[in-house]
Amino acid sequence: MKIGIVDADLLGRKKHRFPNLACEKISSYYKQEGHDTKLVLDYNELYEYDKVFISKVFTDTAIPAFLQESDAMHLGGTGFFFDKAPNLPEDIEHQMPDYHLYDQWIKNEVRKKQSLCKHKGKTFNEKYFMQQFKEYTDYSIGFLTRGCFRKCQFCVNQKYNQVFLHSPLKEFLDESRKKICLLDDNFLGIGFQERKRMLQELLDSGKRFKFKQGLDERLLDDEICKILFSSRYDGDITFAFDNIEDYDIIHDKLKIITKHKNRKSVKFYVLVGFRSTDAEDIENAFKRIELLFQYGCLPYIMRFQNKNETPWMQSKYRGLYITLARWCNQPSIVKKMSFRDFCEANQALHKNPNTLCSSMDAMLQFEKEYPRIAKRYFDIRF
Ligand code: SF4
């Protein structure tokens, strides 16, 4: 059989660069059964295949209207079914992913860029260009655990009441790949002994590893911090600071982190625009940012959105949310500039000096309405 596999996010999102693990497992399963599998890059070619699997992670990824579940066409993933997305069948779920599913697409992208550079008389820097594909080429990807017990209202993980073991590392570890990327929902939520054992396994692999989702810092303790911060972690160690109500507990955990952090870079996702999109929400964001700055941790603003709504976009403070994210989410900037400095720097680069740039405008309008909040937070520094 000819099996067509569509990563809908790759086709529908311009800058999407992360392999779809379900697609890779489906490909691997059908290859093992003796079928031909191929990553399909054009919806008009679907008719060429005996069976088609289409997977989508993001709800707002656009897809053609004619896609419909049938005997020959299977749709799956949170992008189609949100928190009701059915699991893959067990024997597919526990396949070693086909890490080569995207190879031909990557080759084509390289070829296209090469000829574009040639056409424009520019030098093609392949090493630099390949950076964007590193998750496809360098990492073994999988879930050591699945599930979460917290049931945060804004999160798609509502299916389970606990964290449970999912795949042993060897199930998805490709020794030829340099690094490991873990997609666990709440790894630290598994029992202490299991957590320690799996972290030790990761250390023993000798490979750099990272958890793609923010780790649950409310579950940190001295011992876990010691292991995490002494490991060859890949990139920033990332946690989440979603609720202002967790301020005190996060404060306590930051003290533990500081003991072990050394010079490692620590980042916290800061969720905004969920409960409200008003001045209180913005003040809460700054209050969390200020605490993180005090402990040398980087904030990363996550603007809430779900399959139906993007509340911050409808907010009166839309411009402020954008500016806040632009300031925080660029480490080289947030480390050097206060929020006010950042807006002033934008204004200095603005084409027409007689008008306000959008950042400056958003900041001044908010400051006029809420001078107390502006005075308290707009000049804080990392
Ligand atoms: S702790 Fe994380 S994974 Fe668990 S429900 Fe909350 S956001 Fe989702």
PDB file of C-alpha atoms in Angstrom, residues 87-308:
ATOM      1  CA  ASN A  87      -4.691   8.166  21.271  1.00  0.00           C
ATOM      2  CA  LEU A  88      -2.782   6.328  18.578  1.00  0.00           C
ATOM      3  CA  PRO A  89      -3.303   2.554  18.723  1.00  0.00           C
ATOM      4  CA  GLU A  90      -0.849   1.054  21.243  1.00  0.00           C
ATOM      5  CA  ASP A  91       1.275  -0.776  18.662  1.00  0.00           C
ATOM      6  CA  ILE A  92       1.791   2.463  16.717  1.00  0.00           C
ATOM      7  CA  GLU A  93       2.266   4.616  19.818  1.00  0.00           C
ATOM      8  CA  HIS A  94       5.149   2.467  21.006  1.00  0.00           C
ATOM      9  CA  GLN A  95       7.025   2.368  17.698  1.00  0.00           C
ATOM     10  CA  MET A  96      10.473   3.851  17.354  1.00  0.00           C
ATOM     11  CA  PRO A  97       9.667   7.034  15.376  1.00  0.00           C
ATOM     12  CA  ASP A  98      10.713   7.165  11.726  1.00  0.00           C
ATOM     13  CA  TYR A  99      13.246   9.963  12.178  1.00  0.00           C
ATOM     14  CA  HIS A 100      13.849  10.046   8.425  1.00  0.00           C
ATOM     15  CA  LEU A 101      10.299  10.932   7.388  1.00  0.00           C
ATOM     16  CA  TYR A 102      11.265  14.558   6.781  1.00  0.00           C
ATOM     17  CA  ASP A 103      14.643  13.915   5.079  1.00  0.00           C
ATOM     18  CA  GLN A 104      13.481  14.527   1.522  1.00  0.00           C
ATOM     19  CA  TRP A 105      11.610  17.703   2.486  1.00  0.00           C
ATOM     20  CA  ILE A 106      14.752  19.050   4.196  1.00  0.00           C
ATOM     21  CA  LYS A 107      16.863  18.216   1.147  1.00  0.00           C
ATOM     22  CA  ASN A 108      14.386  20.064  -1.066  1.00  0.00           C
ATOM     23  CA  GLU A 109      14.420  23.102   1.211  1.00  0.00           C
ATOM     24  CA  VAL A 110      18.228  23.161   1.094  1.00  0.00           C
ATOM     25  CA  ARG A 111      18.220  22.848  -2.683  1.00  0.00           C
ATOM     26  CA  LYS A 112      15.673  25.661  -3.063  1.00  0.00           C
ATOM     27  CA  LYS A 113      17.659  27.973  -0.812  1.00  0.00           C
ATOM     28  CA  GLN A 114      20.899  27.104  -2.601  1.00  0.00           C
ATOM     29  CA  SER A 115      19.515  28.004  -5.994  1.00  0.00           C
ATOM     30  CA  LEU A 116      17.903  31.183  -4.626  1.00  0.00           C
ATOM     31  CA  CYS A 117      21.266  32.290  -3.228  1.00  0.00           C
ATOM     32  CA  LYS A 118      22.953  31.420  -6.521  1.00  0.00           C
ATOM     33  CA  HIS A 119      20.356  33.402  -8.428  1.00  0.00           C
ATOM     34  CA  LYS A 120      20.896  36.430  -6.184  1.00  0.00           C
ATOM     35  CA  GLY A 121      24.698  36.081  -6.237  1.00  0.00           C
ATOM     36  CA  LYS A 122      24.788  35.427  -2.474  1.00  0.00           C
ATOM     37  CA  THR A 123      26.856  32.882  -0.526  1.00  0.00           C
ATOM     38  CA  PHE A 124      24.839  29.977   0.839  1.00  0.00           C
ATOM     39  CA  ASN A 125      25.727  29.225   4.464  1.00  0.00           C
ATOM     40  CA  GLU A 126      24.462  25.659   4.810  1.00  0.00           C
ATOM     41  CA  LYS A 127      25.400  25.235   8.475  1.00  0.00           C
ATOM     42  CA  TYR A 128      23.431  28.333   9.416  1.00  0.00           C
ATOM     43  CA  PHE A 129      20.478  27.356   7.206  1.00  0.00           C
ATOM     44  CA  MET A 130      20.325  23.841   8.696  1.00  0.00           C
ATOM     45  CA  GLN A 131      19.921  25.253  12.218  1.00  0.00           C
ATOM     46  CA  GLN A 132      16.165  25.551  11.669  1.00  0.00           C
ATOM     47  CA  PHE A 133      15.932  21.789  11.056  1.00  0.00           C
ATOM     48  CA  LYS A 134      17.864  20.701  14.134  1.00  0.00           C
ATOM     49  CA  GLU A 135      14.802  19.200  15.845  1.00  0.00           C
ATOM     50  CA  TYR A 136      14.350  16.962  12.769  1.00  0.00           C
ATOM     51  CA  THR A 137      17.971  15.968  12.431  1.00  0.00           C
ATOM     52  CA  ASP A 138      19.637  16.006  15.851  1.00  0.00           C
ATOM     53  CA  TYR A 139      17.111  14.783  18.411  1.00  0.00           C
ATOM     54  CA  SER A 140      15.512  11.558  19.577  1.00  0.00           C
ATOM     55  CA  ILE A 141      12.014  12.620  20.612  1.00  0.00           C
ATOM     56  CA  GLY A 142       9.470  11.044  22.912  1.00  0.00           C
ATOM     57  CA  PHE A 143       7.478  10.905  26.124  1.00  0.00           C
ATOM     58  CA  LEU A 144       8.945   9.201  29.194  1.00  0.00           C
ATOM     59  CA  THR A 145       5.725   9.976  31.042  1.00  0.00           C
ATOM     60  CA  ARG A 146       2.309  11.239  30.048  1.00  0.00           C
ATOM     61  CA  GLY A 147      -0.560  12.916  31.806  1.00  0.00           C
ATOM     62  CA  CYS A 148      -0.907  15.537  34.471  1.00  0.00           C
ATOM     63  CA  PHE A 149      -3.025  15.874  37.578  1.00  0.00           C
ATOM     64  CA  ARG A 150      -3.202  19.654  37.774  1.00  0.00           C
ATOM     65  CA  LYS A 151      -5.939  20.281  35.198  1.00  0.00           C
ATOM     66  CA  CYS A 152      -5.020  23.922  34.612  1.00  0.00           C
ATOM     67  CA  GLN A 153      -8.015  25.404  32.818  1.00  0.00           C
ATOM     68  CA  PHE A 154      -5.943  26.815  29.994  1.00  0.00           C
ATOM     69  CA  CYS A 155      -4.213  23.527  29.211  1.00  0.00           C
ATOM     70  CA  VAL A 156      -5.091  20.877  26.667  1.00  0.00           C
ATOM     71  CA  ASN A 157      -3.966  18.110  29.064  1.00  0.00           C
ATOM     72  CA  GLN A 158      -7.282  17.291  30.694  1.00  0.00           C
ATOM     73  CA  LYS A 159      -7.531  13.619  29.822  1.00  0.00           C
ATOM     74  CA  TYR A 160      -5.796  12.075  32.826  1.00  0.00           C
ATOM     75  CA  ASN A 161      -5.773  12.531  36.596  1.00  0.00           C
ATOM     76  CA  GLN A 162      -2.190  11.549  37.139  1.00  0.00           C
ATOM     77  CA  VAL A 163       1.260  11.350  35.633  1.00  0.00           C
ATOM     78  CA  PHE A 164       2.158   7.821  34.531  1.00  0.00           C
ATOM     79  CA  LEU A 165       5.077   6.044  32.861  1.00  0.00           C
ATOM     80  CA  HIS A 166       4.726   6.022  29.083  1.00  0.00           C
ATOM     81  CA  SER A 167       7.831   4.912  27.142  1.00  0.00           C
ATOM     82  CA  PRO A 168      11.188   3.723  28.347  1.00  0.00           C
ATOM     83  CA  LEU A 169      13.980   5.872  26.946  1.00  0.00           C
ATOM     84  CA  LYS A 170      15.273   3.031  24.763  1.00  0.00           C
ATOM     85  CA  GLU A 171      11.924   2.938  22.917  1.00  0.00           C
ATOM     86  CA  PHE A 172      12.676   6.222  21.129  1.00  0.00           C
ATOM     87  CA  LEU A 173      16.417   6.697  21.627  1.00  0.00           C
ATOM     88  CA  ASP A 174      18.333   6.635  18.347  1.00  0.00           C
ATOM     89  CA  GLU A 175      21.983   6.286  19.346  1.00  0.00           C
ATOM     90  CA  SER A 176      23.103   8.039  16.175  1.00  0.00           C
ATOM     91  CA  ARG A 177      21.345  11.258  17.255  1.00  0.00           C
ATOM     92  CA  LYS A 178      23.244  13.724  19.401  1.00  0.00           C
ATOM     93  CA  LYS A 179      20.436  14.900  21.648  1.00  0.00           C
ATOM     94  CA  ILE A 180      17.152  13.996  23.339  1.00  0.00           C
ATOM     95  CA  CYS A 181      13.982  16.083  23.394  1.00  0.00           C
ATOM     96  CA  LEU A 182      11.298  15.076  25.895  1.00  0.00           C
ATOM     97  CA  LEU A 183       7.698  16.073  25.375  1.00  0.00           C
ATOM     98  CA  ASP A 184       6.368  15.011  28.795  1.00  0.00           C
ATOM     99  CA  ASP A 185       3.403  17.003  30.085  1.00  0.00           C
ATOM    100  CA  ASN A 186       4.535  17.082  33.708  1.00  0.00           C
ATOM    101  CA  PHE A 187       7.625  14.940  34.162  1.00  0.00           C
ATOM    102  CA  LEU A 188       8.238  16.039  37.753  1.00  0.00           C
ATOM    103  CA  GLY A 189       4.739  14.867  38.686  1.00  0.00           C
ATOM    104  CA  ILE A 190       5.746  11.196  38.602  1.00  0.00           C
ATOM    105  CA  GLY A 191       6.826   9.501  41.859  1.00  0.00           C
ATOM    106  CA  PHE A 192      10.163  10.522  43.317  1.00  0.00           C
ATOM    107  CA  GLN A 193      11.986   7.205  42.727  1.00  0.00           C
ATOM    108  CA  GLU A 194      10.873   6.965  39.078  1.00  0.00           C
ATOM    109  CA  ARG A 195      11.789  10.578  38.459  1.00  0.00           C
ATOM    110  CA  LYS A 196      15.267  10.013  39.861  1.00  0.00           C
ATOM    111  CA  ARG A 197      15.742   6.777  37.928  1.00  0.00           C
ATOM    112  CA  MET A 198      14.747   8.375  34.610  1.00  0.00           C
ATOM    113  CA  LEU A 199      16.930  11.423  35.175  1.00  0.00           C
ATOM    114  CA  GLN A 200      19.837   9.074  35.900  1.00  0.00           C
ATOM    115  CA  GLU A 201      19.101   7.215  32.646  1.00  0.00           C
ATOM    116  CA  LEU A 202      19.199  10.489  30.774  1.00  0.00           C
ATOM    117  CA  LEU A 203      22.527  11.368  32.380  1.00  0.00           C
ATOM    118  CA  ASP A 204      23.886   7.895  31.597  1.00  0.00           C
ATOM    119  CA  SER A 205      22.971   8.274  27.924  1.00  0.00           C
ATOM    120  CA  GLY A 206      25.747  10.872  27.741  1.00  0.00           C
ATOM    121  CA  LYS A 207      23.555  12.974  25.462  1.00  0.00           C
ATOM    122  CA  ARG A 208      22.326  16.488  25.987  1.00  0.00           C
ATOM    123  CA  PHE A 209      18.619  16.506  26.772  1.00  0.00           C
ATOM    124  CA  LYS A 210      15.804  18.986  27.213  1.00  0.00           C
ATOM    125  CA  PHE A 211      12.162  19.006  28.258  1.00  0.00           C
ATOM    126  CA  LYS A 212      10.146  20.902  25.686  1.00  0.00           C
ATOM    127  CA  GLN A 213       7.320  21.859  28.053  1.00  0.00           C
ATOM    128  CA  GLY A 214       8.057  24.003  31.095  1.00  0.00           C
ATOM    129  CA  LEU A 215       8.873  21.842  34.124  1.00  0.00           C
ATOM    130  CA  ASP A 216       6.587  22.145  37.157  1.00  0.00           C
ATOM    131  CA  GLU A 217       8.798  24.064  39.594  1.00  0.00           C
ATOM    132  CA  ARG A 218       6.239  23.580  42.376  1.00  0.00           C
ATOM    133  CA  LEU A 219       7.522  19.980  42.524  1.00  0.00           C
ATOM    134  CA  LEU A 220      11.212  20.832  42.674  1.00  0.00           C
ATOM    135  CA  ASP A 221      13.352  19.881  45.610  1.00  0.00           C
ATOM    136  CA  ASP A 222      17.027  20.033  46.431  1.00  0.00           C
ATOM    137  CA  GLU A 223      17.847  16.614  45.058  1.00  0.00           C
ATOM    138  CA  ILE A 224      16.093  17.081  41.700  1.00  0.00           C
ATOM    139  CA  CYS A 225      17.668  20.527  41.323  1.00  0.00           C
ATOM    140  CA  LYS A 226      21.088  19.057  41.991  1.00  0.00           C
ATOM    141  CA  ILE A 227      20.647  16.443  39.251  1.00  0.00           C
ATOM    142  CA  LEU A 228      19.033  18.819  36.760  1.00  0.00           C
ATOM    143  CA  PHE A 229      21.531  21.614  37.173  1.00  0.00           C
ATOM    144  CA  SER A 230      24.564  19.335  37.074  1.00  0.00           C
ATOM    145  CA  SER A 231      23.349  17.635  33.875  1.00  0.00           C
ATOM    146  CA  ARG A 232      24.324  18.438  30.297  1.00  0.00           C
ATOM    147  CA  TYR A 233      20.983  20.152  29.798  1.00  0.00           C
ATOM    148  CA  ASP A 234      20.337  21.383  26.282  1.00  0.00           C
ATOM    149  CA  GLY A 235      19.572  25.119  26.320  1.00  0.00           C
ATOM    150  CA  ASP A 236      17.634  26.973  29.013  1.00  0.00           C
ATOM    151  CA  ILE A 237      16.086  24.931  31.809  1.00  0.00           C
ATOM    152  CA  THR A 238      12.488  26.039  31.562  1.00  0.00           C
ATOM    153  CA  PHE A 239       9.724  26.185  34.160  1.00  0.00           C
ATOM    154  CA  ALA A 240       6.286  27.768  34.184  1.00  0.00           C
ATOM    155  CA  PHE A 241       4.974  30.605  36.345  1.00  0.00           C
ATOM    156  CA  ASP A 242       1.390  30.730  35.164  1.00  0.00           C
ATOM    157  CA  ASN A 243      -0.504  31.973  38.214  1.00  0.00           C
ATOM    158  CA  ILE A 244       0.191  34.915  40.443  1.00  0.00           C
ATOM    159  CA  GLU A 245      -1.325  32.831  43.281  1.00  0.00           C
ATOM    160  CA  ASP A 246       1.827  30.682  43.122  1.00  0.00           C
ATOM    161  CA  TYR A 247       4.001  33.698  43.918  1.00  0.00           C
ATOM    162  CA  ASP A 248       5.097  32.500  47.369  1.00  0.00           C
ATOM    163  CA  ILE A 249       5.757  28.905  46.412  1.00  0.00           C
ATOM    164  CA  ILE A 250       7.693  29.996  43.303  1.00  0.00           C
ATOM    165  CA  HIS A 251       9.647  32.391  45.480  1.00  0.00           C
ATOM    166  CA  ASP A 252      10.644  29.483  47.753  1.00  0.00           C
ATOM    167  CA  LYS A 253      11.602  27.314  44.776  1.00  0.00           C
ATOM    168  CA  LEU A 254      13.665  30.129  43.262  1.00  0.00           C
ATOM    169  CA  LYS A 255      15.748  30.105  46.435  1.00  0.00           C
ATOM    170  CA  ILE A 256      16.445  26.383  45.900  1.00  0.00           C
ATOM    171  CA  ILE A 257      17.188  26.932  42.198  1.00  0.00           C
ATOM    172  CA  THR A 258      19.656  29.681  43.062  1.00  0.00           C
ATOM    173  CA  LYS A 259      21.664  27.283  45.229  1.00  0.00           C
ATOM    174  CA  HIS A 260      22.245  24.945  42.272  1.00  0.00           C
ATOM    175  CA  LYS A 261      21.960  27.157  39.237  1.00  0.00           C
ATOM    176  CA  ASN A 262      25.637  28.107  38.806  1.00  0.00           C
ATOM    177  CA  ARG A 263      25.783  29.913  35.503  1.00  0.00           C
ATOM    178  CA  LYS A 264      23.006  27.901  33.858  1.00  0.00           C
ATOM    179  CA  SER A 265      20.307  29.852  32.114  1.00  0.00           C
ATOM    180  CA  VAL A 266      16.842  29.409  33.653  1.00  0.00           C
ATOM    181  CA  LYS A 267      13.680  30.538  31.946  1.00  0.00           C
ATOM    182  CA  PHE A 268      10.073  30.730  33.143  1.00  0.00           C
ATOM    183  CA  TYR A 269       7.016  30.819  30.913  1.00  0.00           C
ATOM    184  CA  VAL A 270       4.780  33.663  32.126  1.00  0.00           C
ATOM    185  CA  LEU A 271       1.189  33.152  31.012  1.00  0.00           C
ATOM    186  CA  VAL A 272      -0.791  36.341  30.335  1.00  0.00           C
ATOM    187  CA  GLY A 273      -4.247  37.159  29.043  1.00  0.00           C
ATOM    188  CA  PHE A 274      -5.984  34.105  30.466  1.00  0.00           C
ATOM    189  CA  ARG A 275      -8.141  35.215  33.400  1.00  0.00           C
ATOM    190  CA  SER A 276      -8.472  38.769  32.095  1.00  0.00           C
ATOM    191  CA  THR A 277      -6.812  41.171  29.717  1.00  0.00           C
ATOM    192  CA  ASP A 278      -6.918  44.264  31.879  1.00  0.00           C
ATOM    193  CA  ALA A 279      -4.497  46.342  33.944  1.00  0.00           C
ATOM    194  CA  GLU A 280      -4.591  43.746  36.730  1.00  0.00           C
ATOM    195  CA  ASP A 281      -3.380  41.035  34.346  1.00  0.00           C
ATOM    196  CA  ILE A 282      -0.596  43.288  33.131  1.00  0.00           C
ATOM    197  CA  GLU A 283       0.425  44.199  36.689  1.00  0.00           C
ATOM    198  CA  ASN A 284       0.482  40.490  37.601  1.00  0.00           C
ATOM    199  CA  ALA A 285       2.786  39.822  34.660  1.00  0.00           C
ATOM    200  CA  PHE A 286       5.202  42.551  35.759  1.00  0.00           C
ATOM    201  CA  LYS A 287       5.072  41.318  39.354  1.00  0.00           C
ATOM    202  CA  ARG A 288       6.132  37.830  38.202  1.00  0.00           C
ATOM    203  CA  ILE A 289       8.810  39.279  35.900  1.00  0.00           C
ATOM    204  CA  GLU A 290      10.212  41.329  38.766  1.00  0.00           C
ATOM    205  CA  LEU A 291      10.539  38.253  40.994  1.00  0.00           C
ATOM    206  CA  LEU A 292      12.256  36.308  38.217  1.00  0.00           C
ATOM    207  CA  PHE A 293      14.685  39.176  37.581  1.00  0.00           C
ATOM    208  CA  GLN A 294      15.619  39.166  41.274  1.00  0.00           C
ATOM    209  CA  TYR A 295      16.823  35.585  40.906  1.00  0.00           C
ATOM    210  CA  GLY A 296      18.513  36.014  37.530  1.00  0.00           C
ATOM    211  CA  CYS A 297      15.834  34.020  35.671  1.00  0.00           C
ATOM    212  CA  LEU A 298      14.459  34.955  32.279  1.00  0.00           C
ATOM    213  CA  PRO A 299      10.721  35.451  31.695  1.00  0.00           C
ATOM    214  CA  TYR A 300       9.109  34.261  28.474  1.00  0.00           C
ATOM    215  CA  ILE A 301       5.662  35.746  27.856  1.00  0.00           C
ATOM    216  CA  MET A 302       3.033  33.261  26.676  1.00  0.00           C
ATOM    217  CA  ARG A 303      -0.112  34.996  25.454  1.00  0.00           C
ATOM    218  CA  PHE A 304      -3.056  32.716  26.088  1.00  0.00           C
ATOM    219  CA  GLN A 305      -5.034  31.460  23.132  1.00  0.00           C
ATOM    220  CA  ASN A 306      -7.166  28.413  22.520  1.00  0.00           C
ATOM    221  CA  LYS A 307      -9.015  26.933  19.575  1.00  0.00           C
ATOM    222  CA  ASN A 308     -11.778  29.553  19.733  1.00  0.00           C
TER     223      ASN A 308
END
